[in-house]
PDB file of C-alpha atoms in Angstrom:
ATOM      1  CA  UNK A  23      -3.817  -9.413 -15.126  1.00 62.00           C
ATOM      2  CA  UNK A  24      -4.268  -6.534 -12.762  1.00 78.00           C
ATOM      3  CA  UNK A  25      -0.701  -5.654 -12.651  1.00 88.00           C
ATOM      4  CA  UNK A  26       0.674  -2.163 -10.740  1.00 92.00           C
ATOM      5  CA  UNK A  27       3.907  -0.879 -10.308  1.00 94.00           C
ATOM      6  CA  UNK A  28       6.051   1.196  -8.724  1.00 96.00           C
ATOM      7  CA  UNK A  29       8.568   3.275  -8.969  1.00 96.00           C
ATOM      8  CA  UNK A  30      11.532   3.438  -7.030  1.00 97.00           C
ATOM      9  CA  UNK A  31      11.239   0.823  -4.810  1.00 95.00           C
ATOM     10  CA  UNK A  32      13.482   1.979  -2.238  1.00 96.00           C
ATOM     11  CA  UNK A  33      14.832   5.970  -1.920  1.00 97.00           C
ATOM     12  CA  UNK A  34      17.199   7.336   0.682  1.00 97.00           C
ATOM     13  CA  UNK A  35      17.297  11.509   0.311  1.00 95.00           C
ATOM     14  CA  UNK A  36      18.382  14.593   2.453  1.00 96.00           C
ATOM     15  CA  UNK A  37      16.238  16.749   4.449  1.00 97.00           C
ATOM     16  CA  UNK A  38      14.953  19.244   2.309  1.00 96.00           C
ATOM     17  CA  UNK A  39      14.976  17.644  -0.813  1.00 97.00           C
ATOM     18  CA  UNK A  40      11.795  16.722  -2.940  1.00 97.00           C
ATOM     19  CA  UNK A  41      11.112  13.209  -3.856  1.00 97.00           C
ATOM     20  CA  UNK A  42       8.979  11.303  -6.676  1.00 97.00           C
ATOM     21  CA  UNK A  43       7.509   8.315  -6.885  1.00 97.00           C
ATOM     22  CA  UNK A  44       5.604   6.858  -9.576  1.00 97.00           C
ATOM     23  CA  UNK A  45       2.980   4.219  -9.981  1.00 96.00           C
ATOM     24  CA  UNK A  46       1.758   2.704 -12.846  1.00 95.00           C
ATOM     25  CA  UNK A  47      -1.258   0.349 -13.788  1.00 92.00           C
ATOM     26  CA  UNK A  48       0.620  -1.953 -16.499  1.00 92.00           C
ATOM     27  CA  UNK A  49      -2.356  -4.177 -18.019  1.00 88.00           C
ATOM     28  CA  UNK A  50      -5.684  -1.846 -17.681  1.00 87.00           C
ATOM     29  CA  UNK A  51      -6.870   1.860 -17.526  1.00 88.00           C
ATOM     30  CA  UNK A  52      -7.010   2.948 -14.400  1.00 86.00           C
ATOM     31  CA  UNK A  53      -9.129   6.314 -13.985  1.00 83.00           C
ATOM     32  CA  UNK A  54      -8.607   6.495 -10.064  1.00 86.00           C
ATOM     33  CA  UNK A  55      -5.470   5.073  -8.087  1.00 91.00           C
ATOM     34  CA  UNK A  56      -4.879   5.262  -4.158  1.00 92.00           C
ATOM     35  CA  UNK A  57      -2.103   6.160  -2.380  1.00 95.00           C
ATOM     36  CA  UNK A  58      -1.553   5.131   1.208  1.00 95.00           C
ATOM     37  CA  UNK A  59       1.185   5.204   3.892  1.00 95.00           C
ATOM     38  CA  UNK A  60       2.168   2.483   6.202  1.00 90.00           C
ATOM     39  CA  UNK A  61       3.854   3.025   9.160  1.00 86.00           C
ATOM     40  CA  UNK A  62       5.757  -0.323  10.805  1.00 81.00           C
ATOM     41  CA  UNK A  63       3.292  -2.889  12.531  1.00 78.00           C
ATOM     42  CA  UNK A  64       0.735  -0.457  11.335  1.00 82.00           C
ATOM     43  CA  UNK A  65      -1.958  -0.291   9.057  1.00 84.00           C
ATOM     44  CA  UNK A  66      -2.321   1.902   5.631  1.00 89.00           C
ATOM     45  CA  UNK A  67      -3.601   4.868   6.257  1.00 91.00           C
ATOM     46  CA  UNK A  68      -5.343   6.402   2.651  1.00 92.00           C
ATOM     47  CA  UNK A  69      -3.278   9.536   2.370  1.00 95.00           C
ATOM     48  CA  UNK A  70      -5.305  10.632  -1.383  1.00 94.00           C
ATOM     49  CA  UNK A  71      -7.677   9.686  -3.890  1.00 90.00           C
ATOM     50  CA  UNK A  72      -5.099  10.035  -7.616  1.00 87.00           C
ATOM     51  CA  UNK A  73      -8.276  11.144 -10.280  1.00 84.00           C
ATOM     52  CA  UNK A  74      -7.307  11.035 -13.965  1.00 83.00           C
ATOM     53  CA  UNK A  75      -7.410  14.660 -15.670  1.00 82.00           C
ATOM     54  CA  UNK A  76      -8.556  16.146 -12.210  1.00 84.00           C
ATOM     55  CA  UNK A  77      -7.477  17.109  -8.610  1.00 88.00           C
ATOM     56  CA  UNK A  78      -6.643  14.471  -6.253  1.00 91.00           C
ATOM     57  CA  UNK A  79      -8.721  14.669  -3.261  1.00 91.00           C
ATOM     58  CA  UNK A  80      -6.931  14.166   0.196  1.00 94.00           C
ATOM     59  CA  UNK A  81      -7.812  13.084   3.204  1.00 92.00           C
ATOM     60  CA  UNK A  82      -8.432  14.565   6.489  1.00 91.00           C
ATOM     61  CA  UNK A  83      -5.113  15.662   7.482  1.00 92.00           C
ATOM     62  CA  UNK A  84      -2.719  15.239   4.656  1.00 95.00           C
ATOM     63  CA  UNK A  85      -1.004  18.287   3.249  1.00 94.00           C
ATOM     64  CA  UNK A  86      -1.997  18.845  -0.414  1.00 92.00           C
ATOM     65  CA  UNK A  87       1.112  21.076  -0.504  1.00 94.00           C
ATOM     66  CA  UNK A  88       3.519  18.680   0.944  1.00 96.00           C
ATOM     67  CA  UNK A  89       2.173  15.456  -0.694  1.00 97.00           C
ATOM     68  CA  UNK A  90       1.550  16.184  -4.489  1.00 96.00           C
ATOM     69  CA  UNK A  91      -0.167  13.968  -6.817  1.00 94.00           C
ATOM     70  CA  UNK A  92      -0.235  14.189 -10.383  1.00 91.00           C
ATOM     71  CA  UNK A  93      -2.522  11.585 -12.456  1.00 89.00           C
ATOM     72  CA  UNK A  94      -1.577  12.543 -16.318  1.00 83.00           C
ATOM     73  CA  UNK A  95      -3.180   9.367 -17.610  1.00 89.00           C
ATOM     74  CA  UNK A  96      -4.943   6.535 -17.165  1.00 89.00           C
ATOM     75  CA  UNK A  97      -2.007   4.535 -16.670  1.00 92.00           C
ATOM     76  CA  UNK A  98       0.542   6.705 -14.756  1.00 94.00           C
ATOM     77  CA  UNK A  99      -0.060   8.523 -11.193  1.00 94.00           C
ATOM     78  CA  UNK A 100       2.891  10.011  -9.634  1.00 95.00           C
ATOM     79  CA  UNK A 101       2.816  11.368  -5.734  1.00 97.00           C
ATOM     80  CA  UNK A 102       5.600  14.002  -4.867  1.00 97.00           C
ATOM     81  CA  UNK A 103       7.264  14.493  -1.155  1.00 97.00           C
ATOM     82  CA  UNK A 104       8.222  17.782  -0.959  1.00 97.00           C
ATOM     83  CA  UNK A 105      10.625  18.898   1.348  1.00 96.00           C
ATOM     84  CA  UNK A 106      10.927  15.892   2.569  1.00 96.00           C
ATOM     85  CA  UNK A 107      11.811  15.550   6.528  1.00 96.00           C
ATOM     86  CA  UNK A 108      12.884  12.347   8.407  1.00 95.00           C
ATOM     87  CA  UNK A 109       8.988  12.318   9.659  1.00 94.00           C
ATOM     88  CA  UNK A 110       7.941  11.299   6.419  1.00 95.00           C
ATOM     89  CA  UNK A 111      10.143   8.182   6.547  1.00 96.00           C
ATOM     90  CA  UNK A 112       7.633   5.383   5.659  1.00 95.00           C
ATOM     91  CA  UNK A 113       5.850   2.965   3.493  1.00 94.00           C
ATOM     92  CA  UNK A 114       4.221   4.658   0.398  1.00 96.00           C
ATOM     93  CA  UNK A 115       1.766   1.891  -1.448  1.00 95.00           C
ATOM     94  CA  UNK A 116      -0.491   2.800  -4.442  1.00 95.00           C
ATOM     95  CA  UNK A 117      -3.368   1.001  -5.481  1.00 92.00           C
ATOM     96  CA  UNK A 118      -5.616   0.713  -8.561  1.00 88.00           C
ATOM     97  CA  UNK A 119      -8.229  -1.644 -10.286  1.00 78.00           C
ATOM     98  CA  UNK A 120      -9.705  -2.489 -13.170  1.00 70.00           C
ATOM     99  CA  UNK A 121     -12.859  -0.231 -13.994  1.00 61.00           C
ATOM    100  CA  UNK A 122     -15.433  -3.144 -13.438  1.00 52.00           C
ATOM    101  CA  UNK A 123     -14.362  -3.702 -10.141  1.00 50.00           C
ATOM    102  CA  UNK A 124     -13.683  -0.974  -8.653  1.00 55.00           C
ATOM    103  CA  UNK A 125     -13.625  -1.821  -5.288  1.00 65.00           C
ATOM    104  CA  UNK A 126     -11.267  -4.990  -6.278  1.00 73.00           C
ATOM    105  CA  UNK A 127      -8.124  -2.718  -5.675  1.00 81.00           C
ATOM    106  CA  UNK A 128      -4.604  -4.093  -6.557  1.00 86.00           C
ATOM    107  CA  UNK A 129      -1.292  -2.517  -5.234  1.00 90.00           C
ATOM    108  CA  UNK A 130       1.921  -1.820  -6.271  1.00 93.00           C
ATOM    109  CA  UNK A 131       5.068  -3.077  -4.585  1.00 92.00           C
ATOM    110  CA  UNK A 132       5.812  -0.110  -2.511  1.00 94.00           C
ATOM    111  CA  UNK A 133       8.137   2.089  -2.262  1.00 96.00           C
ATOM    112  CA  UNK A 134      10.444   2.614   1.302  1.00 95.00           C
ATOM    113  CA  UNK A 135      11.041   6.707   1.534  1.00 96.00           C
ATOM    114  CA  UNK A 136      13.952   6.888   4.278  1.00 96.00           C
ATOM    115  CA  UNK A 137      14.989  10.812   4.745  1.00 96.00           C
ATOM    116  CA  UNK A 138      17.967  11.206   6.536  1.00 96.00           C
TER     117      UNK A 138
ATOM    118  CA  UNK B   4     -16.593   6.986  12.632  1.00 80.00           C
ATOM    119  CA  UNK B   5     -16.270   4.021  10.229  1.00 84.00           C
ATOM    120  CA  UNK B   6     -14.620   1.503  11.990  1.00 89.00           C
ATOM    121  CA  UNK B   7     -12.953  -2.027  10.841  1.00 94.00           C
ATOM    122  CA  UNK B   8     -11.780  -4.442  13.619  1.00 95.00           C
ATOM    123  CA  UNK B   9      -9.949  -7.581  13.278  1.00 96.00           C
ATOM    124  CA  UNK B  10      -9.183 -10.204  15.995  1.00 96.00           C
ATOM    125  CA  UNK B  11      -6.745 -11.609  16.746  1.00 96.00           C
ATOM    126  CA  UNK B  12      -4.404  -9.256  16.392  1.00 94.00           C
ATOM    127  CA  UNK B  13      -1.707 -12.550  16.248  1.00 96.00           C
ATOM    128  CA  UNK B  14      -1.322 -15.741  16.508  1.00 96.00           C
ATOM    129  CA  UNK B  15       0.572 -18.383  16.403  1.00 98.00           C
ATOM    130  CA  UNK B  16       0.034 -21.889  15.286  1.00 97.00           C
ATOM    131  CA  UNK B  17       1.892 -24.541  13.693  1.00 97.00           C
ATOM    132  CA  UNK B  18       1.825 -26.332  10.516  1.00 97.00           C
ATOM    133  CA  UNK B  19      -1.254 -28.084   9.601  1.00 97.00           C
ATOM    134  CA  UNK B  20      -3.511 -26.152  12.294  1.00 97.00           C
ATOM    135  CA  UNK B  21      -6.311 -24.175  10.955  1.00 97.00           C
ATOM    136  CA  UNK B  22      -6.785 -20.697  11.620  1.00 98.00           C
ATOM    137  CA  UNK B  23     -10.099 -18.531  11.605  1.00 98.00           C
ATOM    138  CA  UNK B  24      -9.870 -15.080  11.501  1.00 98.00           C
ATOM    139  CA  UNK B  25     -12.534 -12.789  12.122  1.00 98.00           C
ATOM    140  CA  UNK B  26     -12.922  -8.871  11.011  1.00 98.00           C
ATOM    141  CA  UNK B  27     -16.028  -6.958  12.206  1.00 97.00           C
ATOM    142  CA  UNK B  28     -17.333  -3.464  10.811  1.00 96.00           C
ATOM    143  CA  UNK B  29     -18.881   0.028  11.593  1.00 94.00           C
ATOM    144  CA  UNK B  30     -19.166   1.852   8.591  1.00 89.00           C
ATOM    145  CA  UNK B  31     -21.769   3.869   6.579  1.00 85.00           C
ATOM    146  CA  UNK B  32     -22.336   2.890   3.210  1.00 83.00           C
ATOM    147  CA  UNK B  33     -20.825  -0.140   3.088  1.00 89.00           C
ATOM    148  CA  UNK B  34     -19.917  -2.047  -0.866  1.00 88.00           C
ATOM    149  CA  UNK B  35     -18.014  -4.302  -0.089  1.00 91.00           C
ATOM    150  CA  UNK B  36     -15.359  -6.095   2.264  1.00 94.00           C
ATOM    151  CA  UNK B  37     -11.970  -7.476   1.082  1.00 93.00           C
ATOM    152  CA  UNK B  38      -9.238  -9.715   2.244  1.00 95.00           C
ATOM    153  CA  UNK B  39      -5.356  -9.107   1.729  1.00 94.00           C
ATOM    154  CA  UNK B  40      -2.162 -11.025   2.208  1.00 95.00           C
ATOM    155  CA  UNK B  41       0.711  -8.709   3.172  1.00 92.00           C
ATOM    156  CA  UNK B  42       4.245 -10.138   4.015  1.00 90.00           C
ATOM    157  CA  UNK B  43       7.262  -8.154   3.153  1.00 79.00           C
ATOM    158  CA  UNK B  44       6.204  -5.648   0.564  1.00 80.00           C
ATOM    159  CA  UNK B  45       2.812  -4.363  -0.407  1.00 81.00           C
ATOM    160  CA  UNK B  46      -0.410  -6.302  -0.160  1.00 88.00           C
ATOM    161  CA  UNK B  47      -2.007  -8.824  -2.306  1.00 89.00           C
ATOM    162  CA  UNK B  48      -5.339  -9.558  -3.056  1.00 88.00           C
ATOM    163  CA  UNK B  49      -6.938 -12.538  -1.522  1.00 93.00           C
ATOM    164  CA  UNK B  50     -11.131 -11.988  -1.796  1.00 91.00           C
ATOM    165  CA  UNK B  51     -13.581  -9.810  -2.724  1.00 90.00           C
ATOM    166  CA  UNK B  52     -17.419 -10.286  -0.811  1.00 93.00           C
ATOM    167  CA  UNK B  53     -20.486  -8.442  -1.381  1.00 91.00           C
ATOM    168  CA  UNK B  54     -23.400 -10.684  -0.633  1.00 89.00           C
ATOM    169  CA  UNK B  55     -24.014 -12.579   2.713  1.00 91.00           C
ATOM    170  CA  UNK B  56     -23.785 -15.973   3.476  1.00 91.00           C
ATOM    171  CA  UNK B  57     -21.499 -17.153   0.005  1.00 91.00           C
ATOM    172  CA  UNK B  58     -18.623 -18.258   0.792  1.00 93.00           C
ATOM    173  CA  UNK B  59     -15.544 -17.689  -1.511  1.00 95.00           C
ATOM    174  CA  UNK B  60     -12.606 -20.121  -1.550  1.00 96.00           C
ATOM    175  CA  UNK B  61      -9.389 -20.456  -2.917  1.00 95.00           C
ATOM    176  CA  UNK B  62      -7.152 -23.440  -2.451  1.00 97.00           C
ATOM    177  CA  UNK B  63      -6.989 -23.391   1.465  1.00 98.00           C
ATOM    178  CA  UNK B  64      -8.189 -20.515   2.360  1.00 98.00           C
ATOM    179  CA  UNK B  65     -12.086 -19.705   2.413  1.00 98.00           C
ATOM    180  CA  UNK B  66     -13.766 -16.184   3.455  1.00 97.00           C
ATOM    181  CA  UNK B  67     -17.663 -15.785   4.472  1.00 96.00           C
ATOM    182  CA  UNK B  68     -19.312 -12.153   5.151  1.00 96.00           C
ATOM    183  CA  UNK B  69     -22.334 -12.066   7.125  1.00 95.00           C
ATOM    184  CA  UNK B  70     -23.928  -8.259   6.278  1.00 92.00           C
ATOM    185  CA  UNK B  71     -26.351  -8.426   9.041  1.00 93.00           C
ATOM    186  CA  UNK B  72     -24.027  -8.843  12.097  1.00 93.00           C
ATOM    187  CA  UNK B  73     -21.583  -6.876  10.306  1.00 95.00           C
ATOM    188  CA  UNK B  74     -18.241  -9.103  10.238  1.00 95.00           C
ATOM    189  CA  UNK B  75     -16.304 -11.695   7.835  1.00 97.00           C
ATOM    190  CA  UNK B  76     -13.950 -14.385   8.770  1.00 98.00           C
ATOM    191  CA  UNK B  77     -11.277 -15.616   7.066  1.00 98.00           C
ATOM    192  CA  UNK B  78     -10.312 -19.227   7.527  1.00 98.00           C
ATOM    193  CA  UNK B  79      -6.788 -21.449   6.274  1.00 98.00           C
ATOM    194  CA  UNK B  80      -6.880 -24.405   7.043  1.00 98.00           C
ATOM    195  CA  UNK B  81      -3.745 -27.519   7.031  1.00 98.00           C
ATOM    196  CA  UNK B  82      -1.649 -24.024   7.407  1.00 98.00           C
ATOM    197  CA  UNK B  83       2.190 -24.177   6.043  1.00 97.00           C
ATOM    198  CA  UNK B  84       4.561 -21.644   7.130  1.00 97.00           C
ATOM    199  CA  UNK B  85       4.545 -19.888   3.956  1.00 96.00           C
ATOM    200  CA  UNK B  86       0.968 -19.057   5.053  1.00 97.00           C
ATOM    201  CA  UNK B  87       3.309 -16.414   8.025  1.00 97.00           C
ATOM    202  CA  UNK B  88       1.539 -12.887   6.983  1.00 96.00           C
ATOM    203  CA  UNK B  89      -0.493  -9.864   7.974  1.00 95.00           C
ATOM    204  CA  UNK B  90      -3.755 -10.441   6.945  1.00 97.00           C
ATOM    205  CA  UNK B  91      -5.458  -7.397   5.783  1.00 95.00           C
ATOM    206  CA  UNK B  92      -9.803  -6.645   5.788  1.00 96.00           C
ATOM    207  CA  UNK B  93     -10.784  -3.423   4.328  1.00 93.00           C
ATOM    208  CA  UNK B  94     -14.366  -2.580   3.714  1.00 93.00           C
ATOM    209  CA  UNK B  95     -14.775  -0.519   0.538  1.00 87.00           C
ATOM    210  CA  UNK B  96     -16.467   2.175   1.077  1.00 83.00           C
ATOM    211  CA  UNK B  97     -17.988   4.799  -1.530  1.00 75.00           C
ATOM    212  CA  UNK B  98     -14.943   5.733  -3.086  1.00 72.00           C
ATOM    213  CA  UNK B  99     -12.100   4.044  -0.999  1.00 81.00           C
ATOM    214  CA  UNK B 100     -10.910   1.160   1.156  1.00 86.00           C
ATOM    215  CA  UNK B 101     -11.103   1.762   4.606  1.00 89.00           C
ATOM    216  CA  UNK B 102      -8.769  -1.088   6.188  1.00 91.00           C
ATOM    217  CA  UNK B 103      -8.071  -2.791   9.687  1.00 93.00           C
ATOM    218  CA  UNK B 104      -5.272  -3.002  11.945  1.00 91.00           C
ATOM    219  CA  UNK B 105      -4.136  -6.616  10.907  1.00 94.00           C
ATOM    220  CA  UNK B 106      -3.525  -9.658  11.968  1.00 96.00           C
ATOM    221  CA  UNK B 107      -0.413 -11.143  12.062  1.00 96.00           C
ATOM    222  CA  UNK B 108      -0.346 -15.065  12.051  1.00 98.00           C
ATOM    223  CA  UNK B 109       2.923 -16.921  12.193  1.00 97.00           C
ATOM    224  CA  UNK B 110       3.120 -20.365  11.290  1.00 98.00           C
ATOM    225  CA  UNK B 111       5.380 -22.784  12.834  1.00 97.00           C
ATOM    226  CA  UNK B 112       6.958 -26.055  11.358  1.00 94.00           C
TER     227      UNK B 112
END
């Protein structure tokens, strides 16, 4: 059990073009999923909190605008790079968990963004 | 500042050694503190800990938390190279995980 996904799990795009990536919590609800970014030999850094039926809240220094995130249901959260510039090259990883355990996160495969 | 700090940040051993790793913590309200595997892709979940002092254990590995100094350890022991990883702690915090640098053991046969 506990099963996420995601969706692609590697993209190449242009400069200036918009890319989406989709995660998906395959055997439970999920009412809250995470997304993060990894940088090589780094850490992940929590980019946004995905809320089901509501806002996402970001953290300190990630562009709303530039990084959107779309939770429709309690199985599906998609995050959007807009304009997309070699700088956000990384490693996006969602996460999500079972409603008990909420702190018992679970992530998805990643996906590799490379913007050339 | 909530902080999470893990040490070593590598090592290297070879097969059959055991390893203890330790991750310390700064944070304000503190729920819980959890261990992850990462190798190539995305990480996987190893423990979850939220009282002091009970150990959790799975196969080889075993992970203790110890709320009043503030740190866990994680500990493999009779290692196998397949055991090569970045081993994630993140402390869960009141609505997210707020994880450490890593550390990155490689195993040697």
């Amino acid at each position: 059990g506990a099963v996420v996904s995601q969706h692609p799990s590697r993209v190449i795009c242009k400069s200036g073009t918009s890319v989406k990536i989709e995660c998906r919590s395959l055997d439970f609800q999920a009412t809250t999923m995470f997304w993060y970014r990894q940088f090589p030999k780094q850490s992940l850094m929590l980019m946004a909190t995905s809320n089901e039926g509501s806002k996402a809240t970001y953290e300190q220094g990630v562009e709303k605008d530039k990084f959107l995130i779309n939770h429709a249901s309690l199985t599906l959260s998609t995050l959007t790079v807009t304009s997309a510039h070699p700088e956000d090259s990384s490693f996006y990883i969602c996460s999500a968990g079972p409603g008990t355990g909420f702190y018992e996160q679970y992530f998805g495969p990643g996906t590799r963004l490379t913007v050339t | 500042e909530d902080k999470v700090v893990q040490s070593p940040l590598s090592l290297v051993v070879h097969e059959g050694d055991t390893v203890t790793l330790n991750c310390s913590y700064e944070v304000t309200n503190f729920r819980s503190l959890l261990w992850y595997k990462q190798e190539k892709k995305a990480p996987t979940f190893l423990f979850m800990l939220t009282s002091s002092g009970i150990e959790k254990k799975s196969g080889r590995l075993s992970s203790i938390l110890d709320k009043k100094e503030l740190f866990s350890i994680l500990n493999i022991t009779a290692t196998q190279t397949g055991d090569s990883a970045v081993y994630l702690c993140a402390v869960g915090l009141d609505y997210k995980l707020s994880f450490g640098a890593g550390t990155t053991v490689t195993v040697r046969a």
